[in-house]
Every structure is written in structure tokens, then in C-alpha cells.
Coordinates of C-alpha atoms and ligand atoms in Angstrom, one line a residue:
M1 CA 63.3 -18.5 147.8
R2 CA 64.5 -15.3 146.0
T3 CA 65.2 -17.4 142.9
F4 CA 62.3 -19.5 143.4
T5 CA 60.5 -15.9 143.1
V6 CA 61.7 -15.3 139.6
V7 CA 61.5 -18.2 138.5
F8 CA 57.7 -18.6 139.3
L9 CA 57.8 -15.4 137.5
L10 CA 59.8 -16.0 134.4
C11 CA 57.1 -18.9 134.1
F12 CA 54.2 -16.6 133.5
S13 CA 55.3 -14.1 131.9
V14 CA 56.8 -16.4 129.4
A15 CA 52.8 -18.3 129.5
F16 CA 50.9 -15.1 128.8
S17 CA 53.0 -13.2 126.5
Q18 CA 51.5 -13.9 122.9
D19 CA 54.1 -15.7 120.2
Y20 CA 55.4 -12.8 118.3
R21 CA 53.4 -11.8 115.3
W22 CA 54.4 -9.3 112.8
Q23 CA 51.1 -6.0 113.5
Q24 CA 51.2 -3.5 110.1
R25 CA 51.2 0.3 111.7
A26 CA 49.9 3.3 110.2
D27 CA 49.7 6.9 111.6
Y28 CA 47.5 9.5 110.3
F29 CA 48.3 13.7 110.2
M30 CA 44.6 14.8 108.8
D31 CA 43.3 18.9 108.1
V32 CA 40.1 18.9 107.1
R33 CA 37.1 21.3 106.7
L34 CA 33.8 20.3 106.9
D35 CA 31.5 23.0 105.5
V36 CA 27.8 22.3 106.6
K37 CA 26.4 24.5 103.8
T38 CA 27.3 22.0 100.4
H39 CA 27.9 18.8 103.5
K40 CA 31.4 18.4 101.8
V41 CA 34.6 17.5 103.4
S42 CA 38.0 18.4 101.8
G43 CA 41.0 18.3 103.7
T44 CA 44.5 16.7 102.8
Q45 CA 45.3 13.0 104.7
K46 CA 49.1 12.4 105.8
L47 CA 49.9 8.6 106.8
T48 CA 53.1 7.4 107.8
Y49 CA 53.1 3.7 106.7
T50 CA 55.1 1.2 108.6
N51 CA 56.3 -2.7 107.1
N52 CA 56.2 -4.5 109.9
S53 CA 55.8 -7.9 107.3
P54 CA 58.4 -10.0 105.7
D55 CA 56.8 -9.2 102.5
T56 CA 57.0 -6.7 99.9
L57 CA 54.6 -4.7 99.0
R58 CA 54.2 -3.4 95.7
K59 CA 50.2 -2.4 96.1
V60 CA 47.9 -0.9 99.2
Y61 CA 44.5 -0.7 99.4
Y62 CA 42.1 1.7 101.5
H63 CA 38.4 2.1 102.6
L64 CA 36.2 4.3 100.5
Y65 CA 33.4 4.1 103.0
Y66 CA 31.2 6.9 101.2
N67 CA 31.2 5.1 98.1
A68 CA 28.1 2.4 99.3
F69 CA 25.7 5.6 99.3
Q70 CA 25.5 5.2 96.0
P71 CA 22.2 3.8 94.3
G72 CA 23.1 0.7 93.2
S73 CA 26.6 0.5 95.1
M74 CA 27.4 -3.3 96.4
M75 CA 25.6 -2.9 99.7
D76 CA 22.3 -1.5 97.9
V77 CA 22.3 -4.3 95.8
R78 CA 23.2 -6.5 98.7
S79 CA 20.4 -4.5 100.9
R80 CA 18.1 -5.3 98.2
N81 CA 17.9 -8.7 97.2
I82 CA 18.4 -10.2 100.9
A83 CA 15.6 -11.9 102.4
D84 CA 15.9 -10.0 105.9
P85 CA 17.3 -6.5 104.8
D86 CA 17.9 -4.4 107.8
G87 CA 14.7 -2.3 108.1
R88 CA 17.2 1.1 108.4
V89 CA 18.6 0.5 104.7
T90 CA 16.1 -1.8 102.7
D91 CA 15.7 0.2 99.3
R92 CA 16.9 4.0 100.2
I93 CA 20.3 3.2 98.6
S94 CA 18.7 3.3 96.0
K95 CA 16.7 5.8 96.0
L96 CA 19.4 8.6 97.2
K97 CA 20.1 11.5 94.9
D98 CA 23.0 13.4 93.8
D99 CA 23.7 15.6 96.6
E100 CA 22.2 13.0 98.9
I101 CA 24.9 10.1 98.2
G102 CA 27.8 9.6 99.2
Y103 CA 31.7 9.8 97.7
Q104 CA 35.0 9.8 98.2
H105 CA 36.8 11.9 95.8
I106 CA 40.9 11.0 95.2
E107 CA 42.3 13.8 94.6
N108 CA 45.4 13.5 94.5
L109 CA 47.5 11.3 96.1
K110 CA 52.0 10.8 96.6
Q111 CA 53.9 8.7 98.0
D112 CA 57.2 9.9 99.5
G113 CA 56.7 13.1 97.2
K114 CA 55.8 11.0 94.1
D115 CA 52.5 10.9 91.9
I116 CA 51.3 7.7 92.0
S117 CA 48.9 6.0 90.5
Y118 CA 45.1 4.5 91.6
K119 CA 41.9 2.7 91.1
V120 CA 38.5 3.1 92.6
I121 CA 36.6 -0.3 92.8
G122 CA 33.5 1.0 95.1
T123 CA 34.3 1.2 98.3
I124 CA 38.2 -0.2 97.4
L125 CA 40.9 2.5 96.5
E126 CA 43.5 0.2 94.8
V127 CA 46.7 2.1 94.8
D128 CA 50.2 1.1 92.9
L129 CA 53.4 1.8 94.8
A130 CA 56.0 4.1 92.9
K131 CA 58.0 2.2 94.8
P132 CA 57.9 -1.8 96.7
L133 CA 57.4 -0.6 100.6
L134 CA 60.3 -3.0 101.9
P135 CA 60.2 -5.4 104.9
K136 CA 60.8 -3.3 108.1
T137 CA 60.7 -0.1 106.0
K138 CA 58.2 2.8 106.3
T139 CA 56.7 5.0 103.6
T140 CA 54.3 8.1 103.8
F141 CA 51.6 9.7 101.6
D142 CA 49.7 11.8 100.5
M143 CA 46.5 12.5 100.1
K144 CA 44.1 15.7 98.5
F145 CA 40.7 14.5 99.5
T146 CA 37.1 15.8 98.9
S147 CA 34.0 13.9 100.5
Q148 CA 30.6 14.3 100.3
V149 CA 28.8 13.0 103.8
P150 CA 25.8 11.0 102.5
V151 CA 22.7 11.7 104.0
Q152 CA 22.6 9.6 106.7
I153 CA 21.4 5.8 106.1
R154 CA 23.8 3.9 108.9
R155 CA 25.2 4.7 110.9
S156 CA 27.4 7.2 109.2
G157 CA 25.9 10.7 107.7
R158 CA 23.3 13.5 108.1
N159 CA 20.7 14.9 108.8
N160 CA 19.8 11.4 110.5
R161 CA 16.1 11.5 112.3
E162 CA 16.9 12.9 115.5
G163 CA 18.1 15.8 113.9
I164 CA 21.8 15.3 114.4
A165 CA 23.8 17.2 111.8
Y166 CA 26.8 14.6 111.2
S167 CA 27.9 11.4 112.2
M168 CA 30.7 11.7 110.9
T169 CA 32.1 7.7 110.9
Q170 CA 33.9 5.9 108.0
W171 CA 34.3 9.2 106.8
Y172 CA 37.8 9.7 105.4
P173 CA 40.1 7.4 102.8
K174 CA 41.1 4.1 105.7
L175 CA 43.8 2.4 105.0
A176 CA 43.6 -1.7 104.8
E177 CA 45.0 -4.4 107.0
Y178 CA 47.2 -6.5 106.2
D179 CA 48.5 -9.3 107.7
Y180 CA 49.8 -12.8 108.1
Q181 CA 46.3 -14.0 105.8
G182 CA 47.1 -10.9 103.0
W183 CA 44.5 -7.9 102.6
H184 CA 41.4 -7.3 104.6
A185 CA 40.3 -5.0 102.0
Y186 CA 36.8 -5.9 101.5
Q187 CA 34.0 -4.2 100.2
Y188 CA 31.5 -2.3 102.2
V189 CA 28.2 -4.3 102.2
A190 CA 27.1 -4.0 105.7
R191 CA 28.7 -4.5 108.5
E192 CA 31.9 -4.6 110.2
F193 CA 35.1 -3.0 111.0
H194 CA 39.3 -3.5 111.0
G195 CA 42.0 -1.3 111.3
V196 CA 45.5 -0.5 111.1
W197 CA 46.9 0.1 114.5
G198 CA 48.2 4.4 115.0
D199 CA 48.1 7.4 116.4
F200 CA 45.9 9.9 114.7
D201 CA 45.8 13.8 115.1
V202 CA 43.4 15.2 113.5
K203 CA 42.0 19.0 112.8
I204 CA 38.7 19.5 111.8
T205 CA 37.5 23.2 110.9
I206 CA 34.0 24.0 110.8
D207 CA 31.5 26.4 111.9
P208 CA 31.2 27.7 115.3
A209 CA 28.4 27.3 115.7
F210 CA 29.0 23.3 115.6
V211 CA 29.5 21.0 118.9
I212 CA 32.0 18.4 118.2
G213 CA 33.1 14.9 120.4
G214 CA 35.0 11.5 118.9
T215 CA 37.9 9.8 119.0
G216 CA 40.5 11.2 120.9
K217 CA 41.4 14.1 123.3
L218 CA 40.7 17.6 122.3
Q219 CA 44.6 19.5 122.0
N220 CA 42.9 22.7 122.1
P221 CA 40.0 23.1 124.9
D222 CA 41.3 27.0 126.3
K223 CA 40.1 27.6 121.9
V224 CA 37.1 26.1 120.6
G225 CA 34.9 26.0 124.5
H226 CA 32.1 25.0 123.9
G227 CA 31.9 23.0 127.2
Y228 CA 35.9 21.8 126.9
E229 CA 36.4 25.3 128.2
K230 CA 37.4 25.1 132.5
P231 CA 35.0 25.9 134.7
G232 CA 34.9 30.0 135.4
T233 CA 37.1 30.9 132.0
K234 CA 35.9 32.4 129.4
V235 CA 36.4 31.3 125.7
T236 CA 37.0 34.4 123.2
R237 CA 36.3 32.0 120.1
P238 CA 38.2 33.6 116.5
A239 CA 35.5 35.1 113.9
G240 CA 34.9 32.7 111.3
E241 CA 35.5 29.1 111.6
L242 CA 37.3 27.1 114.1
T243 CA 39.4 24.3 114.2
W244 CA 39.1 21.8 116.4
H245 CA 42.3 19.5 116.8
F246 CA 41.9 15.9 118.1
V247 CA 44.5 13.5 119.2
A248 CA 44.3 9.3 119.6
K249 CA 47.2 7.7 120.2
N250 CA 47.8 3.3 119.2
V251 CA 44.1 3.5 118.5
I252 CA 42.5 1.5 114.6
D253 CA 40.3 4.2 114.3
F254 CA 38.9 8.2 114.6
A255 CA 34.9 8.8 114.2
W256 CA 33.2 12.7 115.1
A257 CA 30.2 13.9 114.9
A258 CA 28.7 17.6 114.9
D259 CA 25.4 19.5 115.3
P260 CA 25.3 23.2 117.1
D261 CA 22.3 21.9 119.9
Y262 CA 24.9 19.1 121.5
T263 CA 25.1 19.7 125.3
H264 CA 28.5 19.1 126.2
S265 CA 28.8 17.3 129.8
I266 CA 31.8 15.4 131.8
V267 CA 31.7 13.0 134.9
Q268 CA 35.5 11.3 135.7
V269 CA 34.9 7.3 136.7
P270 CA 36.9 7.6 140.2
E271 CA 39.8 5.5 138.4
G272 CA 39.7 6.7 135.1
P273 CA 38.1 7.2 132.3
E274 CA 36.8 10.9 132.3
V275 CA 33.4 10.8 129.9
H276 CA 32.2 13.0 127.4
F277 CA 28.6 13.2 127.1
F278 CA 27.4 15.1 124.3
F279 CA 23.5 15.4 123.5
Q280 CA 20.6 17.5 122.3
K281 CA 19.2 18.4 125.8
N282 CA 15.1 18.1 125.2
E283 CA 11.9 17.2 127.1
K284 CA 12.7 13.1 125.1
T285 CA 16.6 13.6 126.9
A286 CA 17.2 15.4 129.3
D287 CA 16.3 12.9 132.3
N288 CA 17.6 9.8 130.9
W289 CA 20.6 11.3 129.9
K290 CA 21.6 12.9 133.5
K291 CA 20.7 8.8 134.5
L292 CA 23.2 7.7 132.2
E293 CA 26.4 9.1 133.8
D294 CA 26.0 7.2 136.7
Y295 CA 25.8 3.8 134.8
V296 CA 28.4 4.6 133.0
V297 CA 30.3 5.0 135.6
K298 CA 29.4 2.5 137.5
H299 CA 29.7 0.0 133.7
F300 CA 33.5 1.3 133.4
Q301 CA 34.5 0.4 137.1
F302 CA 33.1 -3.6 136.4
M303 CA 35.2 -3.1 133.5
N304 CA 38.2 -2.4 135.3
R305 CA 37.8 -4.9 137.6
T306 CA 35.8 -7.9 135.2
F307 CA 37.7 -7.8 132.4
G308 CA 40.7 -5.8 132.8
K309 CA 41.7 -1.8 132.7
Y310 CA 40.9 0.9 130.0
P311 CA 43.5 1.8 128.7
Y312 CA 42.4 5.0 127.5
E313 CA 42.0 8.8 129.4
V314 CA 38.8 9.8 127.7
Y315 CA 35.6 8.2 126.3
S316 CA 32.5 10.1 125.1
V317 CA 29.2 9.0 124.7
I318 CA 27.0 10.7 121.6
Q319 CA 24.1 11.7 119.8
G320 CA 24.5 10.0 116.5
G321 CA 22.9 8.3 113.4
D322 CA 21.5 5.4 114.7
G323 CA 21.2 2.5 116.5
G324 CA 24.7 2.5 118.2
M325 CA 28.1 1.8 116.8
E326 CA 31.9 2.1 118.3
Y327 CA 35.0 2.7 117.4
P328 CA 38.1 4.0 119.3
M329 CA 37.4 6.0 122.6
C330 CA 33.7 7.3 121.6
T331 CA 30.6 5.3 121.1
L332 CA 28.2 7.2 118.4
V333 CA 24.2 6.1 120.2
L334 CA 20.4 7.0 119.3
G335 CA 19.7 9.9 121.9
E336 CA 15.9 9.3 122.8
G337 CA 14.0 6.4 123.1
N338 CA 13.1 4.7 126.3
F339 CA 15.6 4.8 129.1
N340 CA 16.3 1.0 128.8
G341 CA 16.8 1.4 125.2
L342 CA 19.7 4.3 125.8
A343 CA 21.6 2.7 128.8
G344 CA 21.4 -0.9 127.2
T345 CA 23.3 0.4 124.0
T346 CA 25.4 2.7 125.6
V347 CA 26.4 0.3 128.1
H348 CA 27.0 -2.3 125.2
E349 CA 29.0 0.0 122.8
I350 CA 31.1 0.7 125.9
C351 CA 32.2 -3.0 126.1
H352 CA 33.8 -2.8 122.7
S353 CA 36.3 -0.9 123.4
W354 CA 37.6 -4.0 125.3
Y355 CA 36.4 -6.5 122.7
Q356 CA 36.8 -4.5 119.4
A357 CA 38.7 -1.4 119.8
V358 CA 41.2 -2.7 122.3
L359 CA 41.4 -6.6 121.7
A360 CA 41.0 -5.1 118.1
S361 CA 39.8 -9.2 116.4
N362 CA 39.2 -9.1 112.7
E363 CA 35.8 -8.1 112.5
S364 CA 35.2 -9.1 109.2
L365 CA 36.2 -12.4 110.1
Y366 CA 35.7 -13.5 113.9
P367 CA 32.7 -11.3 114.6
W368 CA 31.7 -12.9 117.7
M369 CA 35.1 -12.6 119.5
D370 CA 33.7 -8.7 119.4
E371 CA 30.1 -8.2 119.4
G372 CA 29.4 -11.9 121.1
F373 CA 31.9 -10.8 123.8
T374 CA 30.2 -7.9 123.8
T375 CA 27.4 -9.0 124.4
F376 CA 28.3 -10.9 127.3
A377 CA 30.1 -8.8 129.4
T378 CA 26.8 -6.3 128.8
D379 CA 24.1 -8.7 129.9
E380 CA 27.4 -9.4 133.4
S381 CA 27.9 -5.7 134.1
L382 CA 23.6 -5.0 133.2
A383 CA 23.2 -7.9 136.2
M384 CA 25.1 -5.7 138.2
I385 CA 24.0 -2.2 138.2
T386 CA 20.6 -2.5 138.0
N387 CA 21.0 -5.8 140.9
T388 CA 19.2 -8.2 138.3
G389 CA 18.8 -10.8 136.7
A390 CA 22.0 -12.2 138.5
E391 CA 20.7 -15.7 138.6
N392 CA 21.6 -16.0 134.7
P393 CA 22.0 -12.8 133.2
H394 CA 22.6 -14.8 129.1
S395 CA 19.4 -16.4 129.4
S396 CA 17.8 -14.4 126.9
T397 CA 20.8 -15.1 125.0
Y398 CA 20.6 -18.5 125.0
A399 CA 16.5 -18.2 123.9
G400 CA 17.3 -16.4 120.2
Y401 CA 19.7 -19.2 120.1
F402 CA 17.0 -21.9 120.6
S403 CA 15.2 -20.4 118.3
L404 CA 17.2 -19.5 115.5
V405 CA 18.2 -23.7 115.5
R406 CA 14.1 -24.4 115.6
S407 CA 14.0 -21.6 112.8
G408 CA 16.4 -24.2 110.7
L409 CA 18.5 -20.6 109.3
Q410 CA 21.7 -21.6 111.1
E411 CA 24.9 -21.4 110.0
P412 CA 28.4 -22.1 111.6
I413 CA 30.0 -19.1 112.7
S414 CA 33.2 -19.1 111.1
Q415 CA 32.0 -17.4 108.5
H416 CA 33.0 -14.0 106.9
S417 CA 30.2 -11.5 109.0
D418 CA 29.3 -9.6 105.0
H419 CA 28.5 -13.5 103.7
Y420 CA 26.1 -15.5 105.9
T421 CA 22.3 -15.9 103.6
T422 CA 19.5 -14.0 106.4
N423 CA 20.9 -11.3 108.7
R424 CA 19.2 -12.9 111.6
A425 CA 22.1 -16.1 111.3
Y426 CA 24.7 -13.4 111.0
G427 CA 23.4 -11.4 114.3
T428 CA 22.1 -15.2 116.3
A429 CA 26.2 -16.1 115.2
A430 CA 28.0 -13.1 116.2
Y431 CA 26.1 -11.9 119.4
N432 CA 23.9 -15.0 120.8
M433 CA 26.7 -17.2 120.0
G434 CA 29.8 -16.1 120.6
S435 CA 28.4 -14.3 124.2
M436 CA 27.2 -18.0 124.9
L437 CA 30.8 -19.8 123.5
L438 CA 32.0 -17.5 127.0
N439 CA 29.6 -19.0 129.1
H440 CA 30.4 -22.4 127.6
V441 CA 34.2 -22.1 128.9
K442 CA 32.8 -20.6 131.8
Y443 CA 31.1 -24.2 132.8
I444 CA 33.7 -25.7 131.7
V445 CA 36.1 -23.8 133.3
G446 CA 35.1 -23.1 136.1
S447 CA 34.1 -19.0 137.1
E448 CA 37.8 -18.7 138.8
N449 CA 39.2 -19.4 135.9
F450 CA 37.3 -18.0 134.0
Y451 CA 37.8 -14.5 135.0
K452 CA 41.3 -14.5 135.5
G453 CA 41.5 -15.5 131.6
M454 CA 39.8 -13.1 130.2
R455 CA 42.0 -10.4 132.3
N456 CA 45.0 -12.0 131.2
Y457 CA 43.6 -12.9 127.3
Y458 CA 43.2 -8.5 127.9
N459 CA 46.4 -7.9 129.1
A460 CA 48.4 -10.9 126.8
W461 CA 46.7 -8.8 123.6
K462 CA 45.6 -5.1 123.9
F463 CA 46.9 -3.4 121.4
R464 CA 46.9 -6.2 119.1
H465 CA 44.5 -8.1 116.5
P466 CA 44.0 -11.6 118.8
E467 CA 42.3 -14.4 116.7
P468 CA 40.3 -17.4 118.0
N469 CA 43.3 -19.5 119.0
D470 CA 44.9 -16.8 120.9
F471 CA 41.7 -17.1 123.0
I472 CA 41.6 -19.9 123.4
R473 CA 45.1 -20.5 124.3
V474 CA 44.9 -18.2 126.8
M475 CA 42.1 -20.5 128.4
E476 CA 44.6 -23.0 128.7
K477 CA 47.1 -22.6 130.0
T478 CA 44.5 -20.3 132.8
S479 CA 43.3 -23.5 133.5
G480 CA 45.1 -25.9 132.4
M481 CA 42.2 -27.7 130.5
Q482 CA 42.2 -28.5 127.1
L483 CA 39.6 -26.4 125.4
R484 CA 40.1 -27.0 121.7
W485 CA 37.9 -29.4 121.1
F486 CA 34.9 -27.1 122.2
M487 CA 36.2 -24.6 120.2
S488 CA 35.9 -26.4 117.3
Y489 CA 32.7 -28.1 117.2
W490 CA 31.3 -24.1 118.4
V491 CA 32.6 -22.4 115.3
N492 CA 33.2 -24.2 113.1
T493 CA 29.8 -26.8 112.9
T494 CA 26.0 -26.7 113.8
K495 CA 26.6 -29.5 116.0
R496 CA 24.3 -29.3 119.2
I497 CA 24.3 -30.7 122.7
D498 CA 21.5 -32.4 123.8
Y499 CA 21.7 -35.1 126.5
G500 CA 18.9 -37.0 128.2
V501 CA 18.3 -39.1 130.9
K502 CA 17.8 -43.2 129.7
S503 CA 17.2 -44.8 132.7
I504 CA 17.6 -45.6 136.2
F505 CA 17.2 -48.5 137.7
E506 CA 18.1 -49.8 142.2
R507 CA 20.6 -52.6 142.6
E508 CA 20.6 -53.5 146.4
K509 CA 19.5 -50.0 148.0
N510 CA 22.0 -48.0 145.2
T511 CA 19.6 -46.2 142.0
F512 CA 22.0 -46.7 139.3
I513 CA 21.2 -43.9 136.3
T514 CA 22.6 -43.9 133.1
L515 CA 22.9 -40.7 131.5
E516 CA 22.8 -40.1 127.3
R517 CA 24.1 -37.7 124.9
I518 CA 21.9 -37.4 122.0
A519 CA 23.4 -34.9 119.8
E520 CA 27.2 -34.5 118.7
L521 CA 28.1 -31.5 120.6
P522 CA 29.9 -33.5 124.1
M523 CA 30.0 -31.4 127.2
P524 CA 31.2 -32.1 130.6
V525 CA 28.0 -33.0 132.3
E526 CA 27.1 -32.2 136.5
L527 CA 23.9 -33.7 137.7
L528 CA 21.4 -32.1 141.2
V529 CA 20.3 -34.9 142.9
T530 CA 17.5 -33.2 145.2
Y531 CA 16.9 -35.5 148.6
R532 CA 13.4 -36.2 149.8
D533 CA 15.1 -35.5 152.8
G534 CA 16.4 -31.5 151.4
S535 CA 19.5 -31.8 151.0
K536 CA 21.3 -31.6 147.5
E537 CA 24.4 -33.0 145.8
L538 CA 25.8 -31.7 142.8
H539 CA 27.2 -34.9 141.0
Y540 CA 29.8 -33.8 138.1
I541 CA 30.7 -35.7 135.2
P542 CA 34.6 -34.4 133.4
L543 CA 34.3 -35.0 129.7
N544 CA 37.5 -37.2 128.8
E545 CA 38.8 -34.6 126.7
T546 CA 39.5 -31.7 128.3
I547 CA 42.1 -33.8 130.6
G548 CA 41.4 -32.0 133.7
S549 CA 38.1 -31.0 135.6
K550 CA 37.0 -27.5 137.1
P551 CA 37.4 -25.9 140.4
I552 CA 33.8 -26.6 142.6
D553 CA 32.5 -23.3 141.5
D554 CA 30.1 -23.3 143.7
K555 CA 30.9 -24.4 148.1
S556 CA 27.2 -24.1 149.1
V557 CA 26.1 -27.3 147.9
K558 CA 28.4 -30.6 148.1
R559 CA 30.0 -31.9 144.7
V560 CA 30.6 -35.5 144.2
D561 CA 33.3 -35.9 141.5
L562 CA 32.8 -38.7 139.4
E563 CA 34.9 -40.7 136.5
A564 CA 35.3 -38.3 133.3
W565 CA 33.3 -39.6 130.4
P566 CA 34.9 -40.7 127.4
W567 CA 33.5 -38.2 124.0
V568 CA 32.6 -41.2 121.9
N569 CA 29.9 -43.3 124.8
P570 CA 26.8 -41.7 123.6
T571 CA 25.4 -42.8 127.5
Y572 CA 27.2 -42.5 130.9
T573 CA 26.2 -45.0 134.2
L574 CA 26.6 -43.5 137.6
A575 CA 25.6 -44.5 140.9
I576 CA 24.0 -42.8 143.5
G577 CA 25.0 -44.6 146.4
K578 CA 21.1 -44.6 148.0
P579 CA 18.0 -46.4 147.4
S580 CA 15.3 -43.9 145.3
A581 CA 13.0 -43.5 148.2
E582 CA 15.3 -41.3 149.1
I583 CA 15.7 -39.1 146.1
A584 CA 13.3 -36.1 145.1
S585 CA 14.3 -36.1 141.8
I586 CA 17.1 -35.2 139.8
E587 CA 17.8 -32.8 136.9
L588 CA 21.0 -32.7 134.2
D589 CA 22.8 -29.1 133.9
P590 CA 20.8 -27.3 136.7
S591 CA 22.2 -23.8 136.0
M592 CA 21.1 -23.9 132.5
R593 CA 24.6 -22.8 131.7
M594 CA 25.1 -25.7 128.6
A595 CA 22.7 -25.0 125.2
D596 CA 21.4 -28.2 125.8
I597 CA 18.1 -27.5 122.5
D598 CA 15.8 -30.5 124.2
R599 CA 15.6 -29.8 128.0
K600 CA 12.8 -31.9 128.5
N601 CA 14.6 -35.1 128.8
N602 CA 17.0 -33.3 131.8
K603 CA 14.5 -33.6 134.9
V604 CA 13.1 -36.4 136.5
D605 CA 10.2 -36.6 139.4
F606 CA 10.9 -39.2 141.6
T607 CA 8.2 -39.3 143.4
K608 CA 6.0 -39.3 139.6
D609 CA 8.4 -40.4 137.0
L610 CA 10.3 -43.1 138.1
K611 CA 8.2 -45.9 135.8
A612 CA 9.0 -44.2 133.0
Y613 CA 12.6 -44.9 133.2
T614 CA 12.8 -47.9 135.3
N615 CA 11.7 -49.7 131.8
P616 CA 14.2 -51.3 130.5
T617 CA 13.1 -51.1 126.8
R618 CA 13.5 -47.1 127.2
Ligands
ZN1 ZN1 28.2 -4.8 119.3

């Protein structure tokens, strides 16, 4: 028995460990000062860069995101030319005055103590290395930089409409990621970020009236106080400015926010993490933020048990600039407005701790892997927390997709997130279609395999940069089914699903039903037969391309397993085994998990509509 166990464990670990794929590492030490009178940040950055690639690097690239907030920047031009601009941006960048724009000026840059040359191209800093960086070696960059925090336009910036002084996101020169696909040094025009795994040690010096929340764990709570002090202890703050010291291990970014009016509270999720809340307490926020605490605790518990355990000790929910945006170990969300908006946004951003902060897929290339998976988990968690809509928590996601299909604006979701023709096509592709991809996989492999697969995916790929293939392989290994066909259709094309009942006839007291695949995307099919005596049967037709069938999802309904449908066949005829007089109705896809673009042909009421289907010319 012992031998058997060992062999089994060995197979298991081989099955779910990802093939080795190298990834770079960037460890930051930053010591910065924010001048709250001039809105300028000045400081130093020591970056140790480890080249784990097989390539010799002669250049490196940094992102200088603040440079996007200048009239005439690519972000400004893009926003003024796209058909459906983000209402928060529109032409606002073009109107920024000199003391309102954002910029990042590099004062000095050295590689291992030697000056190196660089040039700024929009939001990208291109650096020529003094000494080529050989495979499997490290180098250290020492930088002095000065930034001006822009008036808040999008995500980052100062003095937003809710009165938060500083949303410090995309705020420091950040090294671009390099992997087997090359450099990911994209100009910042709208959205989505990617980063290099590493440790951050950040010291922030600021006016002592300000409270800071951000990525990582505060190292000197007893020096800064502001709600960080242990109950009963008194903090004596030094005169003059205060230095806040944060450390975050194994993250891809570091964000923070500062405001003199933050209320800071802490709530412990029983199995972790410790959650910090930062918000301006007033009549618009007080009740909602109090109520939010319970949601956040339940949400972390749901995520931990359903999708894998949150790996860090702390998390912070911070009232920030606009909308909601995810960062490692924290989020910045708008704080006012109604409770459902606040709770929905916070739950969504926390889900990004799984799908972006820990499974750090390249958001620019595969935005559906973070926004879509996040949307899926958000809807399932909210249905659990509020105990409503558990039947189909994803129905509004489907409705958004159907609406995009009707609009004619749909584009394949394999595109780079910045390059969609419209913001609408991007939004529906990333959020809705990414979430629907999961719900289709769940439909194809069955619930039990699906959730097991999601946890296997998380555990196999955490602290790495998973790609579409990595995800689908884990799902294939977990379910024993072949799934690539579905991902290829759903991600690379705009082909759709449409199944219908084509015809019905009776022979020798047996009812034969012919189903047809009308659109191009093939799927396994479920047909629910309801008899006149009230009993039901689910007729399950696997798709032959999956080479397998799913376990029974709903044990309350009898399932009849049929022969697989070869994907090339336009029709499929099944025999019910009973005369039509005993049948009340049939319905294709009763769980409504297939994105069937025309459901009018899915259902037949035998008491009324049978004649229309018995005409052999149909
Ligand atoms: Zn999101």
C-alpha cells in the first residue's frame, strides 16, 4: 500500500506542476518624499534586477506612467479619437496646466555604480546598459527621480472628486517585464498593467498629518500611529515629517494613497488576512463602510475555500481616486455612492488578488484572464453573500455579451487590451467573455471538476505569469477531458453558439427529436424532457471532441447519457423512448449556461407547438 501511495503522490505532483518557465525578478528599495505643498515626489530607487532568461540583455525598459497625463500624450490623443471614450478621461488631459500635469523626471541613473544613458519615449524609459546583462546574472540600478503627481484623471493622481488628497498608483519608474515573448514595454494609453515579480521595501516621508494605506505591511506602526498603534498605546510622533516604512514580499507592484482625513480600521478574517480600511468618514460613507466589513470577511472566506488561499498577511481597502483598481495587497475604490456599488466594486477588486496579484497573467495580452475570471468569482461570491440569484449569478454577464453581438462591434478576445476599436468591445470581451469562458468550462467539465481545477490552477501557477494554455491544460488534466477546441473558438474567433430543435416525429410509440447546430461553435448539449406526469429527464449529448463526458452535476434530475455528437455533424437525432402524448415539453440548454444567441428555437411545448415541428420540410 505504501508503494501505491508514493506512486500516486508522485503522479499528482507531476500532473499539476507547471513546466519550468523562467521569469525575471526585480527587487526594489525606494526612499521617497512627497511634498504636499508642491505635489512633487522626489527620491531614490535601488533596483536589483535578476536576469533568469537565457538571453543577454543590452537594454532594459521602465514605465513612466505619469507622463501619460500631459496634453498631446498618446493617452490624451487616444481618448480624444476613440468613438466611445471613457467618461472619466474624455478631453480632460488636453486641458491640464503645467502645474497639473504628471511627469517623471529621471535625475540620475547608474548601473552597478556607472552612469548609463537613457531616453524617454512617452511613458517608456529606454535604457542602454553600460554592461550587457548575461543570462543568470544580476545587476543593480540606482536611480534618482522627481515626479509631479497629476491632478486626478484616471486611477492615479491628486485631489479627486471625493476629496482624497493622493492616489499614488503607477507612481514610480517601474521596470517592464521581459519574458520568452520579449519586452512588454507598452505605451500607457488606457489600461491594464503587468509587472516583474519581486520584493518591495518602500519608505515614504510625508507631512505628519497624513495617513497612508497601501501595498504591503507597515513596519513601524508604533512610530506613525494613525490607527496602526496597538490599542491602549500612545504614539509620540516626532516633530516635522514622518517616514512610513512598508515591505511587500513577492508582488508585482506597489501602490499607496495618502489623506489627512482617513479613518483607519482593522478587521481580522478568521483564517486571514487582516484587512485594513481607509476612508473619509462622513454621512455619505460611515454606514456603508461599516457594513462593508462583514462583506469583506465573508468574501475572503468564500474565495479562500473556493479558489485557493490568499497568501499574504494583510490587505487594505482604500478610498481612492476613481472607480476601482486592483493592486497587490490593496485596492483603491471610490468611497461614496450607494452600498451596492461600494460592495460590488470592493468584492471585484479583492478577487483580483487571485486573478492578477497572485496569478499575474499579462493583463495587456490576456485581459480576460484577470478581468473575466475576477468577474466570474465576484458574481459567485456576491450571490453567496447576499443569498440571492444563486440560480444563475452570471445572467447579466451573458446579457452584456448578447447585446454586444447584436451591436456588430464584437472583436476576438485574443487582442491586446489597448488595441480594440471601441472601449465597449474591450469591456465586454475582457469582463463578460472572460467570465463566460469559465462558465462554459464549468458547463463542459461539470461543477466538481471545475472548482477542483480552479484550485489546481491557482496552486500550480501562483506567483507566476500564467497564460491561456496553462489554464486550459490544468482544466484538461483535472477533468480528463479535451478542452482546447472550446478555448480556440471562444478566444481567437467571434464564432457563436446556436442550437435549435429542428424536427420531431413519432414512430411505433417512440418520439424522435432532431436537434441542429445552427451557428459554428460546437458544444456538448443538454435537452431537458418534461413528461406530462411532471417527471423530468436530462438527455446529455457529449461533444466527441472532448473525448469524455462530465460527471452528473444535478443529482435531483435523472440523466440519460447518449452517444457523442461528432462536431462536424449539423444535426443529431435522439430517441426518447416514449410516445409524444406522454411528453409535456422539451428544452435545449435548460441551465442556460450556453451562450446560445437565439433561444427562441430551444423550447417546444408539446401541448401547443408540436405540429410546427412534425412538418418534414422543416
Ligand atoms: Zn477588474
